[in-house]
Amino acid sequence: MEVREPVQQMTTDRQIIEEEVVKAKTEELEHKPNIDILKHTSEQNWQKEIAQFIKSKEIKQRSGEGVDELEDCDSFGEINFIGFGHGSKSAPYIRVDKNTNAEILWDLLINYWHMPRPKVLISVTGGAQDFFFKDRLKNLFNKGLYKAAVSTGGWIVTGGTGVGVMKKVGEAIKEESKGTTNDSHRHVVALGIATWGIISNNTVMEKSSKNGDLHEGFWPAEYVEKELKLSGKQTSLDSNHTHFILVDHGKVDYGADIGLRANLEQFINTKQTKEGKEKSAIPVVLVVVQGGVGTIETVYKSLIPPQDNSSGDSKVESIPVVIVEGSGKAADAIAEALRKTKQVDSTGIRDILEGMDIIRDVVDPKRINQTKFQECLGWFEQMMSSPYREMITVFRMQEENFKDIDRAILHGLLQAKSLTDNVRTQLNLALNWNRCDIAREEIITAERRTKWQEASLEGNMMTALIDNRPDFVELFLQHVIHLDKFLTIERLNSLYQKVIYSKQSIDGRTSTIDILRTRLESYQLKGITRGDECRFLLRRVGKVIQELTFHEYDRYYKEEKYVLKESVPMTTSANCKDDEFECPDQHLFLWAVLLNRREMAKIFWQRLTIGNIGSALFAGRILKALSRHAEIEEELTLYYDLTNHADEFEDLAIGVMDNCYEDDKKMSKLALVRKLTDWGGTTCFSIAYAAEQMKFIEHDCCQTKLQRVWKGNVQIHSYKQWIAYVFAAIFPFIIPFMTFLTKDYQVEYQEEENKESKKVETYKELSRWDKLKNVLRWKSNYKPGKGSEIRRVGGRPDDVTLWEGMGYYYKAPMSKFFFNIFLYVVLLFLFSWFILTDLRPASEENSPSVVEWIVIAWVATLIIEEFRQIHSKDPKSAFYRVLSWASDAWNIFDFLMFLFFIISIILRFTLSTEKFYRARIFYCVTLMLFYFRLLHMGFVQKDIGPKIIMIFKMLKDLMYFLVILIIFILSFGIASEAILYPNMEPDIRVFFKSIYKPYWQLYGELFLEEIEGLTDNATCYEDPRYVERCPETEQYPWVAPVLTAIYMLISNILLINLLIAMFSFTFQKVQEKSETIWRFYRYELINEYYDRPALAPPLIIFNHMYRFCKWSYMKYELKSELNKEKQEQKKADVIKKHETKMSHCLRVRLDDRLEDYLNGFEKKHMENYFIKKNQEYAKSWESTVTSSGDRIDKMSNDMEEMRELIGVSGKQETTQVKPPTGEQRQSIHSTTPNDEMATQIGQLTTKVSQMENKMDEMVNQNGQLTTKVAQIENKMDKILEMLEKSLSLKTESEC
């Protein structure tokens, strides 16, 4: 769009410049890319569309000043403000007649000017002349008005000129928009409706070019600040407004805009905020600042609008009013009248109004005729009467009800008659505004309890969920909504459907919605048509959850009831059936987690009654799985957001575990290993390990439980017990002298059997919330046991039998580990023995040897154990079991190790004597892998485990480094080889010969004699390295040495030191978290040996045979019982019976009552966690500084108020009382005695000085806090520096 420089007159030079600019623009358009041409073309089409609309609607304007004749509108286009501030601003405008239809203007604003559809209309009226605004009131007005417009998505409507209250509104928009970085907040719609005749230099906007009969408007109309002539009634437009409607009535006088503005506001008030079944009118509020008689009339007509009989039966609604008291004149007069007539009946209002001096100051009978004065009093009288006074809201800076003007504006909006009795509509408006504070303090209140309890607010709850309004959801759940009755299958399906298939990517970036949509589209169920996909949406969501959790748990929503009967939208009147959702909070929690809605997920997590620790860990796992998808899509912003969200839930789980562990250590440990029936039968340990939640597994509760599981039922707390434990492996007769722990948890029911059975039957019929209440009620009779009991082997009733003691000893994971190590070392010895002494071809006699056959059989048992581990994985399908098994790097290593062993055996029996060396090579490599496998067993040791982790991390660094190194080796190797041995025989081995020398040169073998050509034919052919030919160095004797020098400089100095630096960085990074990493991987080792059979290979084959027989019997028993009973419940009972485990284990299935007790135990400590967290924040220095700042602001506001009361300027640093003038002295003498006034002034001065002293104390305290914080930070920096130096010195010493 062309921008011309402002000048005072049209001269020849300006015409020349304009022609050159047009020529340059034309050339620029010709050479611009197609996208710019299309943009320019679209702007031209938009301008033509506006011109055609104005012509088709026959919009008129006055043909001239003082003329009543109308003509077609030709004054429209875009104003370009020049010289009004930094840069130039543009705003669409149109000049219309005062009788123009409001519907036509609405069509122009929305469909052609493309203004956003308003949710609220804030009409600001008041003084048309410049007036003084108190600083504090000005700041409150600017922030409040801007915040109200931004938070509600509303329009601000003013007179549009650069004087009076219109100028104040423009300044407010300009100042407040500077402090925000949000683009949507920077573009607040400010519509100016001004009178055409009073606009200075309006002639620049009525010029237009014509194309036939179509007026094309003026694009742009340059409105230059230097060309304005402000005199008399002439004024300028305010450049901070975004759109202008200029009303023409043929006169140079105010008032033409009042009627059209009122009609437009009333028309907008009848429009709907959104389409759909529930529609609500766009609310309008009138904000009054200062003003005179015209303002009073505007307020009167807003409250008591004249009814238009021509419009039929439609009634014009009253518009609520907000008065800004303290702005002066009309605003203060109305506020004072409301205050004085508050307790007066309608018959005495007139007398009070006639005696009010402030009304006479605004409506001066000397300046207007008596008839007008009486009419104004009549307006006041009607406005002060009930029911209209309730629609007036007064903003006073001293009142606590409305600390900000935006609160007063939104409160006034809700006072409209069409909204006062409709709670649902009011909540819809509050939801559209995203102002939960308004809903909490104005709508969902104790005084209106009967109204919002009788209303059906399920639709509002759905809106809050879909639009991600967590504050509203929390408010509804606290007071209005019962989830058991609210959540239905139809509603849950609708929540997924409306969010996933309606929302688009944010700012063009990929979101979790896009990931879910992609995953859902990949699960197209067989036999389902495209139109019926929404009916099966929950089933597909269940498959997505199952995929994100690696198929380790049962799929959600797989039952037939989760398929909608008809593909129709849900109804708000749907009632929840008893069997639809046992725990509705869990399903909404999953919904919020999948959509990455943090606050919403936290709200439902706090309401869960199915184990808060496991639920938080499960949410973290889903979020980590989503983050991996985001990483694959290379959406790093989303990846970090999801990762941080997962870390938040992990921190929540740790916080709850802290509180639980402080209260009851035994029950906390039990919470870690119990099977979470609502989360697929998994445990907190397995979830945390699968999601790599290292901080949680590092927790003391987790480590003490793992240590207990590691030792099994064997008690080892002293060196004597350790010695007895070690020697018991060699001398089993020591086992009877050892001590054992026979209990880990117990529940004592201190009730009679007949009462207990009756209560259990009743208990099973209760809902989840009733179960939790009863568990807490029965807590005194339902206690955890005293803990583990120490027993010895003996003959007393409480003693452990010898057989049980041996079982405890040999089944302990620690015992299994040491026996496996011992026998594995024996295997390595036998493997090494036959490779070194007796590995001969199969064709020879006594080959293979007996030792080799033993090793083969031994390794076969190891392979069978690997298959058992795959079968015991959590995923339900075989494919995902293999994937889960392969996700562990050690299992991949085992696969390669066994693969090499199988290949070795095949080669050993198939190769002839001449080629038998190949089998020997494979056997040797396999033996190396078997030795490397010992490193895995080092994870159990605290000092060795982190070092092994460092080795693997450094191997990854080495792989990346080799990619760089190979490039240099190939480049220098091939170049030097081609120089030394030109025209070699074509053979693929030339490449291997080329990299031979540069690789060994890294380790110091330089081959200088060959490179420098110091060898002759005799020595060359005697050297086995030069069998084929000698190097040729006669022509270029210096090239090869130079290349070698450059290569050695880069490789040995640069690259090797780079590798050392990479290793140092990895070492430092792992060393900082060595304890955490070791504890995490230690769980995997303990879990592996806990699941392993008691006997070690090769004796493990007997355990495998026993387990296979037991598994076969279980299947037979299950099948026979199902055939007999034919009930699914029987199947669950049989499985539960066979899944019952011993104590001190990693997976425990609890009975219903103990499980609900643990749920209540976790929920209680979850609440305690948040209480402690809030208390810690209240004591923190951040809270102290914040509260100090708030108190300082309050003190400052009080001082400003004091200064205003005694007439002292707020800008002075010290309070001084100005001596009164002569007129003031006369006024004082005429009203009060001198002594009384002096006393009052002295008291006020004392109060101000006291307030200043308090504020100085607060500032000093704040400064001291800041100084202390800075000192602490400096000390921490010094400590960190010392730690870094010590670590670097330690690293150097180790190197």
mmCIF file of N, CA and C in Angstrom, residues 764-854:
data_model
loop_
_atom_site.group_PDB
_atom_site.id
_atom_site.type_symbol
_atom_site.label_atom_id
_atom_site.label_comp_id
_atom_site.label_asym_id
_atom_site.label_seq_id
_atom_site.Cartn_x
_atom_site.Cartn_y
_atom_site.Cartn_z
ATOM 1 N N LYS A 764 -19.072 -54.940 48.971
ATOM 2 C CA LYS A 764 -18.907 -55.183 47.545
ATOM 3 C C LYS A 764 -19.962 -54.459 46.722
ATOM 4 N N GLU A 765 -21.105 -54.124 47.345
ATOM 5 C CA GLU A 765 -22.178 -53.472 46.616
ATOM 6 C C GLU A 765 -22.043 -51.957 46.611
ATOM 7 N N LEU A 766 -21.066 -51.403 47.346
ATOM 8 C CA LEU A 766 -20.939 -49.963 47.462
ATOM 9 C C LEU A 766 -20.239 -49.381 46.246
ATOM 10 N N SER A 767 -20.482 -48.086 46.013
ATOM 11 C CA SER A 767 -19.759 -47.372 44.965
ATOM 12 C C SER A 767 -18.352 -47.066 45.453
ATOM 13 N N ARG A 768 -17.526 -46.535 44.559
ATOM 14 C CA ARG A 768 -16.122 -46.286 44.914
ATOM 15 C C ARG A 768 -16.008 -45.231 46.006
ATOM 16 N N TRP A 769 -16.781 -44.155 45.900
ATOM 17 C CA TRP A 769 -16.702 -43.115 46.927
ATOM 18 C C TRP A 769 -17.206 -43.617 48.270
ATOM 19 N N ASP A 770 -18.284 -44.424 48.270
ATOM 20 C CA ASP A 770 -18.797 -44.981 49.518
ATOM 21 C C ASP A 770 -17.790 -45.947 50.129
ATOM 22 N N LYS A 771 -17.097 -46.716 49.268
ATOM 23 C CA LYS A 771 -16.059 -47.608 49.782
ATOM 24 C C LYS A 771 -14.982 -46.811 50.508
ATOM 25 N N LEU A 772 -14.556 -45.709 49.880
ATOM 26 C CA LEU A 772 -13.499 -44.897 50.473
ATOM 27 C C LEU A 772 -13.956 -44.310 51.806
ATOM 28 N N LYS A 773 -15.208 -43.862 51.884
ATOM 29 C CA LYS A 773 -15.732 -43.314 53.134
ATOM 30 C C LYS A 773 -15.784 -44.383 54.226
ATOM 31 N N ASN A 774 -16.255 -45.589 53.844
ATOM 32 C CA ASN A 774 -16.349 -46.663 54.829
ATOM 33 C C ASN A 774 -14.979 -47.120 55.299
ATOM 34 N N VAL A 775 -14.006 -47.144 54.365
ATOM 35 C CA VAL A 775 -12.646 -47.527 54.759
ATOM 36 C C VAL A 775 -12.094 -46.544 55.775
ATOM 37 N N LEU A 776 -12.310 -45.251 55.540
ATOM 38 C CA LEU A 776 -11.830 -44.256 56.490
ATOM 39 C C LEU A 776 -12.594 -44.338 57.805
ATOM 40 N N ARG A 777 -13.875 -44.710 57.745
ATOM 41 C CA ARG A 777 -14.674 -44.851 58.950
ATOM 42 C C ARG A 777 -14.239 -46.064 59.751
ATOM 43 N N TRP A 778 -13.848 -47.143 59.053
ATOM 44 C CA TRP A 778 -13.426 -48.365 59.718
ATOM 45 C C TRP A 778 -11.935 -48.375 60.057
ATOM 46 N N LYS A 779 -11.307 -47.220 59.938
ATOM 47 C CA LYS A 779 -9.853 -47.195 60.081
ATOM 48 C C LYS A 779 -9.401 -47.665 61.469
ATOM 49 N N SER A 780 -10.186 -47.368 62.509
ATOM 50 C CA SER A 780 -9.786 -47.768 63.849
ATOM 51 C C SER A 780 -9.785 -49.282 64.018
ATOM 52 N N ASN A 781 -10.651 -49.987 63.296
ATOM 53 C CA ASN A 781 -10.707 -51.440 63.369
ATOM 54 C C ASN A 781 -9.969 -52.118 62.224
ATOM 55 N N TYR A 782 -9.314 -51.335 61.389
ATOM 56 C CA TYR A 782 -8.698 -51.880 60.175
ATOM 57 C C TYR A 782 -7.306 -51.300 60.078
ATOM 58 N N LYS A 783 -6.328 -52.013 60.574
ATOM 59 C CA LYS A 783 -4.988 -51.446 60.716
ATOM 60 C C LYS A 783 -3.968 -52.268 59.952
ATOM 61 N N PRO A 784 -2.913 -51.628 59.493
ATOM 62 C CA PRO A 784 -1.792 -52.415 58.982
ATOM 63 C C PRO A 784 -1.089 -53.107 60.134
ATOM 64 N N GLY A 785 -0.467 -54.260 59.831
ATOM 65 C CA GLY A 785 0.215 -55.015 60.879
ATOM 66 C C GLY A 785 1.447 -54.316 61.381
ATOM 67 N N LYS A 786 2.065 -54.875 62.370
ATOM 68 C CA LYS A 786 3.218 -54.234 62.994
ATOM 69 C C LYS A 786 4.472 -54.378 62.162
ATOM 70 N N GLY A 787 4.407 -55.140 61.040
ATOM 71 C CA GLY A 787 5.569 -55.249 60.192
ATOM 72 C C GLY A 787 6.113 -56.657 60.180
ATOM 73 N N SER A 788 7.344 -56.790 59.710
ATOM 74 C CA SER A 788 7.969 -58.097 59.575
ATOM 75 C C SER A 788 8.275 -58.690 60.946
ATOM 76 N N GLU A 789 8.095 -60.009 61.047
ATOM 77 C CA GLU A 789 8.389 -60.720 62.273
ATOM 78 C C GLU A 789 9.617 -61.602 62.050
ATOM 79 N N ILE A 790 10.574 -61.564 62.988
ATOM 80 C CA ILE A 790 11.831 -62.307 62.882
ATOM 81 C C ILE A 790 11.613 -63.714 63.441
ATOM 82 N N ARG A 791 11.969 -64.701 62.637
ATOM 83 C CA ARG A 791 11.786 -66.094 63.035
ATOM 84 C C ARG A 791 13.081 -66.877 62.780
ATOM 85 N N ARG A 792 13.272 -67.938 63.537
ATOM 86 C CA ARG A 792 14.383 -68.865 63.351
ATOM 87 C C ARG A 792 13.854 -70.245 63.011
ATOM 88 N N VAL A 793 14.739 -71.081 62.549
ATOM 89 C CA VAL A 793 14.363 -72.467 62.257
ATOM 90 C C VAL A 793 14.277 -73.219 63.569
ATOM 91 N N GLY A 794 13.144 -73.864 63.835
ATOM 92 C CA GLY A 794 12.970 -74.592 65.079
ATOM 93 C C GLY A 794 11.695 -75.397 65.053
ATOM 94 N N GLY A 795 11.380 -75.980 66.211
ATOM 95 C CA GLY A 795 10.206 -76.836 66.297
ATOM 96 C C GLY A 795 9.019 -76.187 66.941
ATOM 97 N N ARG A 796 9.139 -74.917 67.385
ATOM 98 C CA ARG A 796 8.011 -74.252 68.013
ATOM 99 C C ARG A 796 6.985 -73.835 66.954
ATOM 100 N N PRO A 797 5.731 -73.594 67.393
ATOM 101 C CA PRO A 797 4.685 -73.273 66.403
ATOM 102 C C PRO A 797 5.000 -72.034 65.572
ATOM 103 N N ASP A 798 5.618 -71.031 66.188
ATOM 104 C CA ASP A 798 5.908 -69.790 65.462
ATOM 105 C C ASP A 798 7.212 -69.842 64.693
ATOM 106 N N ASP A 799 7.994 -70.896 64.844
ATOM 107 C CA ASP A 799 9.288 -70.980 64.163
ATOM 108 C C ASP A 799 9.122 -71.400 62.704
ATOM 109 N N VAL A 800 10.206 -71.195 61.963
ATOM 110 C CA VAL A 800 10.258 -71.571 60.555
ATOM 111 C C VAL A 800 10.781 -72.995 60.451
ATOM 112 N N THR A 801 10.165 -73.802 59.609
ATOM 113 C CA THR A 801 10.664 -75.166 59.402
ATOM 114 C C THR A 801 11.945 -75.133 58.583
ATOM 115 N N LEU A 802 12.683 -76.206 58.625
ATOM 116 C CA LEU A 802 13.935 -76.278 57.875
ATOM 117 C C LEU A 802 13.682 -76.139 56.385
ATOM 118 N N TRP A 803 12.627 -76.772 55.896
ATOM 119 C CA TRP A 803 12.305 -76.682 54.465
ATOM 120 C C TRP A 803 11.952 -75.245 54.064
ATOM 121 N N GLU A 804 11.179 -74.560 54.928
ATOM 122 C CA GLU A 804 10.838 -73.157 54.635
ATOM 123 C C GLU A 804 12.087 -72.283 54.672
ATOM 124 N N GLY A 805 12.973 -72.539 55.635
ATOM 125 C CA GLY A 805 14.199 -71.740 55.716
ATOM 126 C C GLY A 805 15.065 -71.912 54.490
ATOM 127 N N MET A 806 15.204 -73.139 53.998
ATOM 128 C CA MET A 806 15.984 -73.359 52.781
ATOM 129 C C MET A 806 15.320 -72.692 51.588
ATOM 130 N N GLY A 807 13.973 -72.725 51.564
ATOM 131 C CA GLY A 807 13.271 -72.030 50.467
ATOM 132 C C GLY A 807 13.496 -70.541 50.512
ATOM 133 N N TYR A 808 13.431 -69.955 51.715
ATOM 134 C CA TYR A 808 13.703 -68.526 51.857
ATOM 135 C C TYR A 808 15.113 -68.185 51.368
ATOM 136 N N TYR A 809 16.081 -69.043 51.708
ATOM 137 C CA TYR A 809 17.472 -68.752 51.360
ATOM 138 C C TYR A 809 17.707 -68.842 49.856
ATOM 139 N N TYR A 810 17.262 -69.931 49.256
ATOM 140 C CA TYR A 810 17.595 -70.157 47.854
ATOM 141 C C TYR A 810 16.692 -69.362 46.890
ATOM 142 N N LYS A 811 15.539 -68.906 47.383
ATOM 143 C CA LYS A 811 14.655 -68.127 46.515
ATOM 144 C C LYS A 811 14.905 -66.624 46.602
ATOM 145 N N ALA A 812 15.736 -66.191 47.484
ATOM 146 C CA ALA A 812 16.069 -64.765 47.572
ATOM 147 C C ALA A 812 16.793 -64.327 46.305
ATOM 148 N N PRO A 813 16.417 -63.179 45.690
ATOM 149 C CA PRO A 813 17.099 -62.727 44.467
ATOM 150 C C PRO A 813 18.603 -62.592 44.645
ATOM 151 N N MET A 814 19.036 -62.191 45.829
ATOM 152 C CA MET A 814 20.475 -62.068 46.057
ATOM 153 C C MET A 814 21.154 -63.430 45.961
ATOM 154 N N SER A 815 20.508 -64.472 46.508
ATOM 155 C CA SER A 815 21.075 -65.814 46.424
ATOM 156 C C SER A 815 21.108 -66.296 44.978
ATOM 157 N N LYS A 816 20.021 -66.041 44.264
ATOM 158 C CA LYS A 816 19.996 -66.431 42.849
ATOM 159 C C LYS A 816 21.132 -65.749 42.094
ATOM 160 N N PHE A 817 21.355 -64.479 42.397
ATOM 161 C CA PHE A 817 22.392 -63.715 41.703
ATOM 162 C C PHE A 817 23.773 -64.323 41.936
ATOM 163 N N PHE A 818 24.112 -64.599 43.192
ATOM 164 C CA PHE A 818 25.442 -65.119 43.492
ATOM 165 C C PHE A 818 25.629 -66.529 42.942
ATOM 166 N N PHE A 819 24.591 -67.356 42.984
ATOM 167 C CA PHE A 819 24.713 -68.696 42.406
ATOM 168 C C PHE A 819 24.876 -68.617 40.892
ATOM 169 N N ASN A 820 24.168 -67.665 40.256
ATOM 170 C CA ASN A 820 24.308 -67.496 38.810
ATOM 171 C C ASN A 820 25.709 -67.025 38.452
ATOM 172 N N ILE A 821 26.253 -66.097 39.235
ATOM 173 C CA ILE A 821 27.612 -65.636 38.965
ATOM 174 C C ILE A 821 28.610 -66.803 39.098
ATOM 175 N N PHE A 822 28.474 -67.549 40.168
ATOM 176 C CA PHE A 822 29.411 -68.651 40.411
ATOM 177 C C PHE A 822 29.372 -69.667 39.271
ATOM 178 N N LEU A 823 28.170 -70.087 38.889
ATOM 179 C CA LEU A 823 28.065 -71.083 37.830
ATOM 180 C C LEU A 823 28.411 -70.490 36.461
ATOM 181 N N TYR A 824 28.160 -69.185 36.284
ATOM 182 C CA TYR A 824 28.548 -68.559 35.019
ATOM 183 C C TYR A 824 30.070 -68.512 34.880
ATOM 184 N N VAL A 825 30.759 -68.264 35.974
ATOM 185 C CA VAL A 825 32.229 -68.296 35.952
ATOM 186 C C VAL A 825 32.721 -69.703 35.629
ATOM 187 N N VAL A 826 32.040 -70.729 36.178
ATOM 188 C CA VAL A 826 32.396 -72.110 35.848
ATOM 189 C C VAL A 826 32.184 -72.355 34.362
ATOM 190 N N LEU A 827 31.076 -71.818 33.815
ATOM 191 C CA LEU A 827 30.833 -71.969 32.380
ATOM 192 C C LEU A 827 31.950 -71.325 31.562
ATOM 193 N N LEU A 828 32.373 -70.128 31.948
ATOM 194 C CA LEU A 828 33.455 -69.453 31.227
ATOM 195 C C LEU A 828 34.759 -70.256 31.316
ATOM 196 N N PHE A 829 35.004 -70.854 32.462
ATOM 197 C CA PHE A 829 36.215 -71.672 32.606
ATOM 198 C C PHE A 829 36.164 -72.874 31.660
ATOM 199 N N LEU A 830 35.030 -73.581 31.607
ATOM 200 C CA LEU A 830 34.914 -74.729 30.714
ATOM 201 C C LEU A 830 34.988 -74.296 29.253
ATOM 202 N N PHE A 831 34.318 -73.182 28.932
ATOM 203 C CA PHE A 831 34.346 -72.661 27.562
ATOM 204 C C PHE A 831 35.793 -72.345 27.155
ATOM 205 N N SER A 832 36.502 -71.645 28.013
ATOM 206 C CA SER A 832 37.904 -71.290 27.706
ATOM 207 C C SER A 832 38.780 -72.537 27.619
ATOM 208 N N TRP A 833 38.516 -73.518 28.471
ATOM 209 C CA TRP A 833 39.341 -74.724 28.504
ATOM 210 C C TRP A 833 39.281 -75.494 27.199
ATOM 211 N N PHE A 834 38.067 -75.742 26.702
ATOM 212 C CA PHE A 834 38.013 -76.568 25.490
ATOM 213 C C PHE A 834 38.440 -75.776 24.258
ATOM 214 N N ILE A 835 38.308 -74.434 24.271
ATOM 215 C CA ILE A 835 38.814 -73.654 23.130
ATOM 216 C C ILE A 835 40.342 -73.670 23.104
ATOM 217 N N LEU A 836 40.937 -73.602 24.296
ATOM 218 C CA LEU A 836 42.402 -73.579 24.356
ATOM 219 C C LEU A 836 43.026 -74.961 24.164
ATOM 220 N N THR A 837 42.333 -76.006 24.573
ATOM 221 C CA THR A 837 42.986 -77.317 24.614
ATOM 222 C C THR A 837 42.383 -78.363 23.697
ATOM 223 N N ASP A 838 41.097 -78.278 23.398
ATOM 224 C CA ASP A 838 40.478 -79.417 22.711
ATOM 225 C C ASP A 838 39.374 -78.963 21.772
ATOM 226 N N LEU A 839 39.739 -78.132 20.792
ATOM 227 C CA LEU A 839 38.779 -77.709 19.765
ATOM 228 C C LEU A 839 39.295 -78.215 18.419
ATOM 229 N N ARG A 840 38.753 -79.350 17.982
ATOM 230 C CA ARG A 840 39.203 -79.996 16.747
ATOM 231 C C ARG A 840 38.014 -80.246 15.840
ATOM 232 N N PRO A 841 38.290 -80.463 14.546
ATOM 233 C CA PRO A 841 37.181 -80.702 13.606
ATOM 234 C C PRO A 841 36.364 -81.915 14.018
ATOM 235 N N ALA A 842 35.107 -81.945 13.572
ATOM 236 C CA ALA A 842 34.206 -83.034 13.942
ATOM 237 C C ALA A 842 34.614 -84.350 13.304
ATOM 238 N N SER A 843 35.401 -84.287 12.237
ATOM 239 C CA SER A 843 35.817 -85.522 11.556
ATOM 240 C C SER A 843 36.840 -86.307 12.361
ATOM 241 N N GLU A 844 37.492 -85.649 13.311
ATOM 242 C CA GLU A 844 38.487 -86.342 14.107
ATOM 243 C C GLU A 844 37.817 -87.134 15.222
ATOM 244 N N GLU A 845 38.600 -88.051 15.772
ATOM 245 C CA GLU A 845 38.068 -88.926 16.814
ATOM 246 C C GLU A 845 37.908 -88.152 18.125
ATOM 247 N N ASN A 846 36.848 -88.498 18.910
ATOM 248 C CA ASN A 846 36.530 -87.867 20.202
ATOM 249 C C ASN A 846 36.334 -86.356 20.069
ATOM 250 N N SER A 847 35.756 -85.985 18.992
ATOM 251 C CA SER A 847 35.457 -84.572 18.772
ATOM 252 C C SER A 847 33.986 -84.456 18.369
ATOM 253 N N PRO A 848 33.178 -83.649 19.017
ATOM 254 C CA PRO A 848 33.537 -82.748 20.126
ATOM 255 C C PRO A 848 33.841 -83.504 21.414
ATOM 256 N N SER A 849 34.536 -82.764 22.285
ATOM 257 C CA SER A 849 34.915 -83.359 23.562
ATOM 258 C C SER A 849 33.738 -83.292 24.534
ATOM 259 N N VAL A 850 33.895 -83.988 25.651
ATOM 260 C CA VAL A 850 32.851 -84.006 26.676
ATOM 261 C C VAL A 850 32.628 -82.607 27.236
ATOM 262 N N VAL A 851 33.717 -81.859 27.444
ATOM 263 C CA VAL A 851 33.590 -80.491 27.964
ATOM 264 C C VAL A 851 32.787 -79.616 27.003
ATOM 265 N N GLU A 852 33.048 -79.775 25.709
ATOM 266 C CA GLU A 852 32.323 -78.968 24.726
ATOM 267 C C GLU A 852 30.831 -79.317 24.727
ATOM 268 N N TRP A 853 30.497 -80.631 24.849
ATOM 269 C CA TRP A 853 29.087 -81.017 24.921
ATOM 270 C C TRP A 853 28.429 -80.428 26.169
ATOM 271 N N ILE A 854 29.164 -80.376 27.278
ATOM 272 C CA ILE A 854 28.616 -79.773 28.502
ATOM 273 C C ILE A 854 28.331 -78.287 28.289
#
